[in-house]
Coordinates of C-alpha atoms and ligand atoms in Angstrom, one line a residue:
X1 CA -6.1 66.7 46.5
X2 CA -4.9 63.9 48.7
X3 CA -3.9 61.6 46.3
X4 CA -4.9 60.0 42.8
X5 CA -6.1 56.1 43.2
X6 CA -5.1 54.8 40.0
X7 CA -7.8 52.4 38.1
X8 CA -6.5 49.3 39.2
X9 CA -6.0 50.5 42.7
X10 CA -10.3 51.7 42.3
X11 CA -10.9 48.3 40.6
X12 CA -9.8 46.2 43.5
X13 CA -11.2 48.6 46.0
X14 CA -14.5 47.9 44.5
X15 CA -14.6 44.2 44.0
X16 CA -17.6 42.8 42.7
X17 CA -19.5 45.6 42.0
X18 CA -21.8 44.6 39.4
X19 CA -24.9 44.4 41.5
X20 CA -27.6 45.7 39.3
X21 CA -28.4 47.5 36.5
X22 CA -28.2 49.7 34.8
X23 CA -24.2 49.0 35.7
X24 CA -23.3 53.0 35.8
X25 CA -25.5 53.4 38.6
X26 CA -24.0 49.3 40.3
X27 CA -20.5 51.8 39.8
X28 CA -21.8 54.4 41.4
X29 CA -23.8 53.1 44.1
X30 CA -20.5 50.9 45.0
X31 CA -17.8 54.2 44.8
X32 CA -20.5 55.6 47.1
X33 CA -20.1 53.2 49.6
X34 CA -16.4 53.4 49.9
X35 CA -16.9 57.2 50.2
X36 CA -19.2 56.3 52.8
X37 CA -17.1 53.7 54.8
X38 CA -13.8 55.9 54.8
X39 CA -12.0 53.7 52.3
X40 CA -11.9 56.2 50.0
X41 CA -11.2 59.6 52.0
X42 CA -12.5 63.3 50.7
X43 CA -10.2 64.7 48.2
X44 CA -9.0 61.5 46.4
X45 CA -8.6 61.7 43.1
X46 CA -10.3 59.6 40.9
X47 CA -9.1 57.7 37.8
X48 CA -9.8 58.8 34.3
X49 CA -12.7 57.4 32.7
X50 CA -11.0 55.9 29.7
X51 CA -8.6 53.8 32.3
X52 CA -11.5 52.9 34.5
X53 CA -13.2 51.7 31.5
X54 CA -10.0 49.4 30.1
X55 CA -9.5 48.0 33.6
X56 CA -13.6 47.4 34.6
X57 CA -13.9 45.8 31.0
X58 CA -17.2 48.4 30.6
X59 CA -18.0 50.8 28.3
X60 CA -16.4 54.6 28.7
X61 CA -20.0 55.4 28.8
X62 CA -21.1 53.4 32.0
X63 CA -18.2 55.1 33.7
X64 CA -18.9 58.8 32.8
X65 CA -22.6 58.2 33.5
X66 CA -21.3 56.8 37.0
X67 CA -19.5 59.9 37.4
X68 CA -22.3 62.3 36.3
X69 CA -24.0 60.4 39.1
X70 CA -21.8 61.3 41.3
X71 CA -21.3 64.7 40.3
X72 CA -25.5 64.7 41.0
X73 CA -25.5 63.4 44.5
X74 CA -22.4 65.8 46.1
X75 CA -20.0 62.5 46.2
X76 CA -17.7 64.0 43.8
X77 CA -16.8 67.4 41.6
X78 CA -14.6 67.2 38.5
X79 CA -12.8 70.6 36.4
X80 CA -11.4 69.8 32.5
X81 CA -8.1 69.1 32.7
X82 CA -7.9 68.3 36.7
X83 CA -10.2 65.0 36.4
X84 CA -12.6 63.9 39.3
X85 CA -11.9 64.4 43.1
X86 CA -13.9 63.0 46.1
X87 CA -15.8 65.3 48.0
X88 CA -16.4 65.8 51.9
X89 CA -19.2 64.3 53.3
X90 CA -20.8 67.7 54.3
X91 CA -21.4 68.2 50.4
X92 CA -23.1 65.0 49.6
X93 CA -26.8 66.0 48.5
X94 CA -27.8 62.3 49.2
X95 CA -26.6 59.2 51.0
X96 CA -26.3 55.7 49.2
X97 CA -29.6 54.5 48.4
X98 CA -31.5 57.4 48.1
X99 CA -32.1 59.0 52.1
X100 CA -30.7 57.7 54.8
X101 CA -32.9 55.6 57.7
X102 CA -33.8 52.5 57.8
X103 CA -31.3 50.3 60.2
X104 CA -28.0 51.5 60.8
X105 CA -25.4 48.7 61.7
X106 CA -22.6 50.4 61.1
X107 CA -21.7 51.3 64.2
X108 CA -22.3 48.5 67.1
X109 CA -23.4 51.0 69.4
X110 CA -25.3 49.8 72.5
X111 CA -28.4 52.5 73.6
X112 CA -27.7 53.7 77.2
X113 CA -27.6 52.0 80.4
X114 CA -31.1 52.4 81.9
X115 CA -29.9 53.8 85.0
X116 CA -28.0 56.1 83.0
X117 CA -30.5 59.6 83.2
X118 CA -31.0 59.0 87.4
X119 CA -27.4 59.1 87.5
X120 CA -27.0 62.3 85.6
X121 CA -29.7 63.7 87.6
X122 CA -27.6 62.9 90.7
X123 CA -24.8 64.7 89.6
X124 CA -27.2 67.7 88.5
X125 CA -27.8 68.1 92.5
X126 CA -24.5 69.3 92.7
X127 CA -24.4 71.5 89.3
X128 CA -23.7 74.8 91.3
X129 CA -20.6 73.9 92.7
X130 CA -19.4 72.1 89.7
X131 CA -20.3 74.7 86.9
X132 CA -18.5 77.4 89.6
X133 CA -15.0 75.9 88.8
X134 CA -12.9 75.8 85.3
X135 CA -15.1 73.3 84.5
X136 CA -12.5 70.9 82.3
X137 CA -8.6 69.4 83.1
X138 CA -6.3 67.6 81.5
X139 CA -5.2 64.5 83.8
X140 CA -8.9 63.7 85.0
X141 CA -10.4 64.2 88.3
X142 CA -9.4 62.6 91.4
X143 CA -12.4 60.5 92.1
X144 CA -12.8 59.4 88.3
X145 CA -9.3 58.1 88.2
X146 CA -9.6 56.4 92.1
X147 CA -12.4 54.8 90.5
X148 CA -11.0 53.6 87.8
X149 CA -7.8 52.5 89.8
X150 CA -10.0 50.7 91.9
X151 CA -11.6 48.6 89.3
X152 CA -8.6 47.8 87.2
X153 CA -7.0 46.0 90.7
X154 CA -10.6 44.7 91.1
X155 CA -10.3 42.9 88.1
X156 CA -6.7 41.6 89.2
X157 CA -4.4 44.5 88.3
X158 CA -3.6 46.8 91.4
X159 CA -3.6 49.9 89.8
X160 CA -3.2 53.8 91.8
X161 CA -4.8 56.9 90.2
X162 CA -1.7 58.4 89.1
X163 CA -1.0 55.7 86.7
X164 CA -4.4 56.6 85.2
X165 CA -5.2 59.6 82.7
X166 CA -8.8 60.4 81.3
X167 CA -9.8 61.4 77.7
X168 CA -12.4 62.1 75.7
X169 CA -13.3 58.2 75.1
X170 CA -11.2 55.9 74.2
X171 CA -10.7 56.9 70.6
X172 CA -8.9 60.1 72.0
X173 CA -6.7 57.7 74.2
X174 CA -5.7 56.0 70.8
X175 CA -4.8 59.5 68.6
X176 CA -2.9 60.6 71.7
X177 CA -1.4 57.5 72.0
X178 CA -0.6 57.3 68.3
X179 CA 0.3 61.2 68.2
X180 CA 3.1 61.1 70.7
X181 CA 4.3 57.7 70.9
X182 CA 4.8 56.8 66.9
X183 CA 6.9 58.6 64.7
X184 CA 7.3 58.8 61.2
X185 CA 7.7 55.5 59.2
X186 CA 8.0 53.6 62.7
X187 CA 6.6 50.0 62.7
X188 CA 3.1 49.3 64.9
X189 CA 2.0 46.0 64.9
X190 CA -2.0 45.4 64.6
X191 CA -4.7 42.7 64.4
X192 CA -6.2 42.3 61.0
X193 CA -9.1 42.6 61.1
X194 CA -9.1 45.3 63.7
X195 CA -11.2 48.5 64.8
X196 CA -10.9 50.5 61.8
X197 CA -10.4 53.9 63.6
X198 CA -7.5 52.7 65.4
X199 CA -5.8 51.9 62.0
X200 CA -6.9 55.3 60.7
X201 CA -5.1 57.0 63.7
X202 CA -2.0 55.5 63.3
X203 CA -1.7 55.4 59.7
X204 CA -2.4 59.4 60.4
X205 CA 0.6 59.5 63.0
X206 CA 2.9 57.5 60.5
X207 CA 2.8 54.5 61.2
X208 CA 3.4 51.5 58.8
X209 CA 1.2 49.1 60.2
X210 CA 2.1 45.2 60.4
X211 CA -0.4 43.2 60.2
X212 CA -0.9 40.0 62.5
X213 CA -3.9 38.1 61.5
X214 CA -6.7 36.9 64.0
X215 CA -9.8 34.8 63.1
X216 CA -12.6 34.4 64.9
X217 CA -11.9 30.6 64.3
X218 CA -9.2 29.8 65.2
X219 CA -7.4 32.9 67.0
X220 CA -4.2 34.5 66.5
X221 CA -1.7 33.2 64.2
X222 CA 0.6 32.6 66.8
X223 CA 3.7 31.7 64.6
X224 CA 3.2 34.9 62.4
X225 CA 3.1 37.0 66.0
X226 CA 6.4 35.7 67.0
X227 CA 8.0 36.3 63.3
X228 CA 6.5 39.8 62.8
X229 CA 7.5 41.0 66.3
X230 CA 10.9 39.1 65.5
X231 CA 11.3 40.6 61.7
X232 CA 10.3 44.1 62.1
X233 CA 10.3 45.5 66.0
X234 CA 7.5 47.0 66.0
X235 CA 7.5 50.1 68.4
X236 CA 4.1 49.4 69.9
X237 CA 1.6 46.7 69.2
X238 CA -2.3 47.9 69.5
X239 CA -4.2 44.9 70.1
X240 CA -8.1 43.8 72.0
X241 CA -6.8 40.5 73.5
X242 CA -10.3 40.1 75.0
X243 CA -13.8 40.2 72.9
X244 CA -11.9 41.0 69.9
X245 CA -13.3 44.2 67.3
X246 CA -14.7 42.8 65.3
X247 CA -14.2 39.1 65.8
X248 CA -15.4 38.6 69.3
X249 CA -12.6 36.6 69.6
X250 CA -10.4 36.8 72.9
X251 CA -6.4 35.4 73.7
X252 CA -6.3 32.2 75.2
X253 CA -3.3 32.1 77.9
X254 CA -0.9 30.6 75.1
X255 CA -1.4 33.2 72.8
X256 CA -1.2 36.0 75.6
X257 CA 2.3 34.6 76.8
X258 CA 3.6 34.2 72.7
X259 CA 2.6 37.9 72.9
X260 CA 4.0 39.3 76.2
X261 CA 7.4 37.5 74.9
X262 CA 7.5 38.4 71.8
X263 CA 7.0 42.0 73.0
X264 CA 9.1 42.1 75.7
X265 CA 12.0 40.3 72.9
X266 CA 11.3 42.8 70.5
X267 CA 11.5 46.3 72.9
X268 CA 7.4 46.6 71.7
X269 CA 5.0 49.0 73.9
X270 CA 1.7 46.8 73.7
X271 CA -1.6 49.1 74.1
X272 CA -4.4 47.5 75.0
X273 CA -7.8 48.5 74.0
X274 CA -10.7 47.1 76.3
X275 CA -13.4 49.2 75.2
X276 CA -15.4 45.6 74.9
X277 CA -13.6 43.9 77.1
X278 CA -16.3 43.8 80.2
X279 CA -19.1 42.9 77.7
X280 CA -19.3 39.2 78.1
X281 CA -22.8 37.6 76.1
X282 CA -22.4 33.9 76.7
X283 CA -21.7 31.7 79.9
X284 CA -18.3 31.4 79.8
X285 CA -16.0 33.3 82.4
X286 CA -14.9 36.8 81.5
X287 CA -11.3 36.8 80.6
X288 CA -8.9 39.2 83.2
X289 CA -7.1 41.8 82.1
X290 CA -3.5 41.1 80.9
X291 CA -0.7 41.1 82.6
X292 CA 2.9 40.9 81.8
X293 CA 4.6 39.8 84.9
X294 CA 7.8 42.8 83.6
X295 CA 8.3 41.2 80.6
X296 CA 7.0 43.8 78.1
X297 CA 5.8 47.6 78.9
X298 CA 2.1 47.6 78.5
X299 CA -0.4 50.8 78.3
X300 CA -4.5 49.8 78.7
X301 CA -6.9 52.1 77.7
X302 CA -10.5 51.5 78.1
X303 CA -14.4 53.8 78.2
X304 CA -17.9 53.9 79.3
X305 CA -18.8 54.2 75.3
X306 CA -19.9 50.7 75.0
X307 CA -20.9 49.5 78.6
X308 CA -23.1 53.2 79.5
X309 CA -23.4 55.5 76.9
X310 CA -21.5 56.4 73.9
X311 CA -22.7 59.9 74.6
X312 CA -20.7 59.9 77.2
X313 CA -17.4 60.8 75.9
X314 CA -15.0 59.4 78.8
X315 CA -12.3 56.8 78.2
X316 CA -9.2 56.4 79.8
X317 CA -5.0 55.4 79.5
X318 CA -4.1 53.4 82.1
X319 CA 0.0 53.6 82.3
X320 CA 3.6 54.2 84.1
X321 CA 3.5 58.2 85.4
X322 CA 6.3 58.7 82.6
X323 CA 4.4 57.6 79.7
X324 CA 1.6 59.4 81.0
X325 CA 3.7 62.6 81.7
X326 CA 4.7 62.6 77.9
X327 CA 0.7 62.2 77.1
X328 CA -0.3 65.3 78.9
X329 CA 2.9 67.5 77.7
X330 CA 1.2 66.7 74.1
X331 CA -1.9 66.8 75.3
X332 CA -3.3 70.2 74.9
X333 CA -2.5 70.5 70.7
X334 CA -5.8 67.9 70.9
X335 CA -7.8 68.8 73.2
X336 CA -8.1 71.0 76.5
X337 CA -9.3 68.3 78.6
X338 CA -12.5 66.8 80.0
X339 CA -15.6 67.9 80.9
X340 CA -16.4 68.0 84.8
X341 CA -19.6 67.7 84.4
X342 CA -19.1 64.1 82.1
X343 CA -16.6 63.2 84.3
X344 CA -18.8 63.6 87.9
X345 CA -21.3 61.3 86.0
X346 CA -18.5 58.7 85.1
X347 CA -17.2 58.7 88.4
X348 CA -20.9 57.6 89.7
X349 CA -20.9 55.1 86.7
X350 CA -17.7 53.3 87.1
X351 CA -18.2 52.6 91.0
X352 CA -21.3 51.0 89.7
X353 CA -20.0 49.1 87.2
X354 CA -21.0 45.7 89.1
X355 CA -24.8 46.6 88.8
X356 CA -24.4 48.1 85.1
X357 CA -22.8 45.4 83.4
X358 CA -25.5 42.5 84.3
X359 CA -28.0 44.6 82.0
X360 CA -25.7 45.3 79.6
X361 CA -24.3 41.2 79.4
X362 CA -28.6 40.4 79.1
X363 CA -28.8 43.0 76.2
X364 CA -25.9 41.9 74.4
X365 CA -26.8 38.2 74.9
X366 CA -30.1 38.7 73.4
X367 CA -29.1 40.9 70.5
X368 CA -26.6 38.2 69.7
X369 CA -29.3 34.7 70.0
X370 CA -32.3 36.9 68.2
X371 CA -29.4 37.5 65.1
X372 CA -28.4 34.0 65.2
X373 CA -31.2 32.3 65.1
X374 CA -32.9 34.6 62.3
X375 CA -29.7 33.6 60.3
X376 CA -29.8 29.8 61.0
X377 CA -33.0 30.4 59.4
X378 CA -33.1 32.6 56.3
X379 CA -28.9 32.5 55.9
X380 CA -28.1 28.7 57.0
X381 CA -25.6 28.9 54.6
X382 CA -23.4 31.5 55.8
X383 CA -20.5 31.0 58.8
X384 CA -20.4 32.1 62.0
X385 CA -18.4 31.1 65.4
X386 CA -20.7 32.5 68.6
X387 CA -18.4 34.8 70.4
X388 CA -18.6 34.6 74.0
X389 CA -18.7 38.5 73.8
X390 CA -18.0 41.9 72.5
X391 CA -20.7 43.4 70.0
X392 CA -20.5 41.9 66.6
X393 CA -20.2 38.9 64.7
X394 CA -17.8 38.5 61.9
X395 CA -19.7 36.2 59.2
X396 CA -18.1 34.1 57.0
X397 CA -20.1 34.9 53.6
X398 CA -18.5 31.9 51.5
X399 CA -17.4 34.3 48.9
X400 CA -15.8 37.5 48.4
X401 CA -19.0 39.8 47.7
X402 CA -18.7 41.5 51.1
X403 CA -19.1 45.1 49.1
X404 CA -21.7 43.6 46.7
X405 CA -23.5 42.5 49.6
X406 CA -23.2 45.7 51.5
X407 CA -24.4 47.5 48.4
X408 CA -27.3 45.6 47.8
X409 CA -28.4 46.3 51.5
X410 CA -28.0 49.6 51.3
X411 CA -30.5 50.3 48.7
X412 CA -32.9 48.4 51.0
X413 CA -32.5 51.2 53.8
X414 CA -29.9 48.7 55.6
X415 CA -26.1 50.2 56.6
X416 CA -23.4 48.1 57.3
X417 CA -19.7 47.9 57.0
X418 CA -18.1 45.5 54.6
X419 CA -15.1 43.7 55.7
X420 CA -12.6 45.0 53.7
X421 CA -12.9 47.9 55.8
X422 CA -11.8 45.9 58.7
X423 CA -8.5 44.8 56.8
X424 CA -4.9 45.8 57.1
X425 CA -3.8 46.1 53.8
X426 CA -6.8 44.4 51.8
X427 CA -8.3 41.3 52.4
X428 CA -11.8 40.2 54.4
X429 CA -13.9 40.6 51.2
X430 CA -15.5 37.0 52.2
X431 CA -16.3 38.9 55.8
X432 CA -19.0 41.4 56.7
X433 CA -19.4 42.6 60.2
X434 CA -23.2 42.6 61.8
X435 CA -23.5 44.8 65.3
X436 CA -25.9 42.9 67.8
X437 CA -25.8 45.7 69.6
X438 CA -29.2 46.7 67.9
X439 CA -32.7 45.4 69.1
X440 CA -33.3 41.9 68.7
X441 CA -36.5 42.9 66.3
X442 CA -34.2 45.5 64.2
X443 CA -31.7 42.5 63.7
X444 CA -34.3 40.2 62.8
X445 CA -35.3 43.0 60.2
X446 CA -31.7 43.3 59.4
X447 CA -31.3 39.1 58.2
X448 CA -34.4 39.5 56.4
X449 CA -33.1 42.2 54.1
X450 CA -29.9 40.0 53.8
X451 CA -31.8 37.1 53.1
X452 CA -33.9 38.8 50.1
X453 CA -30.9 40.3 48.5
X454 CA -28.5 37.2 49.3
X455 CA -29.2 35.0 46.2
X456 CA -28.8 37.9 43.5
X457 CA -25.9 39.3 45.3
X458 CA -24.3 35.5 45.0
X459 CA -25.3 34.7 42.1
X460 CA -24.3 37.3 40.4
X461 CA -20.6 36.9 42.3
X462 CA -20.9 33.6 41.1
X463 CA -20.8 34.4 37.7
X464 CA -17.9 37.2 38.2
X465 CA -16.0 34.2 39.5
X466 CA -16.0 32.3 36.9
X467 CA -16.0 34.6 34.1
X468 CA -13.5 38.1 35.1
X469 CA -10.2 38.9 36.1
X470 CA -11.3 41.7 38.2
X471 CA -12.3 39.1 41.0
X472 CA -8.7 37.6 41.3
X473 CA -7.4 40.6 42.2
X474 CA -9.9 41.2 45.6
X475 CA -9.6 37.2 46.2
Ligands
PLP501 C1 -12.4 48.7 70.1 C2 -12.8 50.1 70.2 N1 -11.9 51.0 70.7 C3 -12.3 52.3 70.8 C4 -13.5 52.7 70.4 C5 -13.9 54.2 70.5 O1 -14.6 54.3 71.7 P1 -15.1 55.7 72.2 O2 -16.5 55.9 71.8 O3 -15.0 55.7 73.7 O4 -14.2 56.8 71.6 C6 -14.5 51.8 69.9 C7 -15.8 52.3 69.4 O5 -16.5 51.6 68.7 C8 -14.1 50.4 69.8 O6 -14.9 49.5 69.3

């Protein structure tokens, strides 16, 4: 077992659960969704049923029926005497809400760049000579990493391919990053809310993570950034200063320079993560990458996931040779390299990046207008600030039922993330996430689920609020 989450620790996780009835299978439905969403990981224990029960305020009933239901759909197994423990995904006999389908918006995932298959086939032309080698390395092929030097000092920071290394996308850049460069109990400093599977990876490395809070109102909390760095040192500082995950949100040149000083004052390592930084969906100019004049150390990563494929597993560490030297030494406990074959097509794709990224701006623009406009209609209530770009808006529900609402959509065949899951340390619960990454006619599906389920999902939060304890403690 991993660990034991005691019932308060559950109750808060959950929020306002109480969705539907019967209420053991509202329970259920909502532990299956933090199962689902990585909030609760496989092999957590679960709290007895008897404390669940005291701190809920239900019946001991609801709970154990909750828990057979669980047992019945692979989510959890429990032995006399040991309690109930989460189980892997690979054992779940069904999804939330029944089968899975429907629209998936958890993952703001853009399909592949037209052009993508012609350039594949281009590389298959030469298939004889490149399947007759090793076929993999660790450091990245010559011409991948001149092309990505070459578009780095394109964008305004000269860049040569040895301060380049290439991975197996840019979540591998972040675990190797996180691996080497973090040890045990060390401070990192993060955005809240931030890519969740950055957190994950340093949280699995050691880190205790600091959180500095961005809103996709008003930005970075500029005075908390200088106080954090200040306080606690922070060894490195993972942050998307452009098109912010999820907020869309991106550094003006105040908040870049509080940043680079406050690094460069505290001995911080900032890393970078432009995954979304060249996806631009509004008229504004795309920001540049940043640059610290010498005052801090910085490391940029970056991949082709969002802007060609996310099939294509290439990403990249763009660094000093010495950090980059310590990456590959580590290297090879993670992975053996990347494939030739991926990284022939990459090559091809990053030299083209100037003709990719107009189709991919269009597509992203229209996902975005086609979601907006369906909410202004069926949702005018609800909150949002139009990001100039990136792949997701972060909604501002009014009310912290972002798991009830997530929930409720589920057992309409939609998936998405509540915001919670976005949080350092709780929090975001009045948040949910929505990809426009998907076709406009899918999103427009999307609000109309949200729309039907909206007014039973708040007014039932509207009664928790007034009348339970178990809201104050998610508020
Ligand atoms: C900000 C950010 N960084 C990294 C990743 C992981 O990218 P890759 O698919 O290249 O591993 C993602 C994917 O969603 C992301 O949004």
């Amino acid at each position: 077992m991993n660990s034991r989450l005691s019932a308060r620790a559950l109750a808060t996780l959950l929020g306002v659960w109480r969705q539907r009835e019967p209420a053991y299978e509202a329970l259920a439905d909502a532990v299956r969704l933090l199962c689902l969403d990585g909030r609760i990981v496989a092999r957590t224990g679960l709290p007895a049923e008897r404390e669940l029960a005291a701190e809920l305020g239900v019946s001991r009933t609801t709970v154990a029926s909750a828990y057979q239901s669980l047992r019945d759909t692979g989510h959890i197994e429990s032995h006399r005497g040991a309690g109930s423990v989460t189980l892997p995904a690979s054992q779940r006999i069904v999804e939330l809400g029944a089968q899975r389908g429907g629209i998936d918006l958890q993952k703001a995932c853009p399909p592949a760049w037209p052009g993508l298959a012609a350039l594949a086939s281009e590389v298959m032309q030469q298939a004889t000579t490149l399947i007759g080698q090793v076929g993999y390395d660790m450091i990245g092929s010559r011409s991948l990493r001149a092309a990505i030097a070459d578009r780095y000092s394109r964008r305004g920071l000269p860049t040569s391919p040895d301060e380049i290394l290439v991975t197996n996308g840019a979540q591998a850049a972040i675990h190797l990053i996180a691996s080497v460069m973090v040890g045990r109990a060390d401070r990192v400093a993060i955005e809240t809310p931030t890519y969740p599977h950055a957190a994950d990876a340093l949280r699995a490395a050691g880190a205790r993570l600091v959180p500095l809070p961005v809103s996709s109102e008003t930005g970075w909390d500029i005075d908390q950034v200088e106080q954090a760095f200040a306080r606690t040192r922070p060894v490195l500082a993972y942050l998307m200063p452009v098109y912010q995950n999820p907020t869309g949100r991106s550094m003006s040149v105040r908040e870049r320079e509080v940043v680079v000083g406050a690094a460069g004052r505290a001995g911080t390592i900032l890393v970078v993560d432009e995954t979304t930084a060249e996806l631009a969906a509004g008229d504004a100019p795309q920001p540049g990458p940043v640059l610290t004049d010498g005052l801090c150390q910085i490391v940029h990563l970056g991949s082709l996931g969002k802007t060609v494929w996310g099939g294509l597993r290439v990403g990249w560490i763009r660094a000093a040779p010495d950090i980059l030297s310590r990456l590959v030494a580590h290297r090879p406990a993670f992975d053996l390299g990347t494939p030739d074959l991926d990284q022939a097509i990459a090559a091809l794709a990053v030299s083209r990046m100037e003709d990719i990224l107009p189709q991919r701006r269009a597509l992203l623009r229209a996902g975005r207008d086609a979601l907006l406009d369906a909410m202004a209609t069926a949702l005018p209530d609800w909150n949002v600030c139009v990001p100039d770009g990136g792949v997701s808006l972060w909604v501002d529900l009014g009310a912290p039922v972002s798991t009830s609402l997530v929930v409720a959509a589920h057992a309409r065949g939609l998936h998405l993330t509540a915001g919670p899951r976005f949080g350092i340390g709780g929090g975001h619960e009045a948040r949910v996430r929505i990809p426009f990454t998907a076709a406009p006619e899918d999103l427009r599906a999307a609000v109309g689920v949200l729309a039907d389920v909206w007014p039973d999902v708040s007014r039932r939060a509207g009664t928790m609020v007034r009348g339970t304890a178990l809201v104050d403690a998610v508020v």
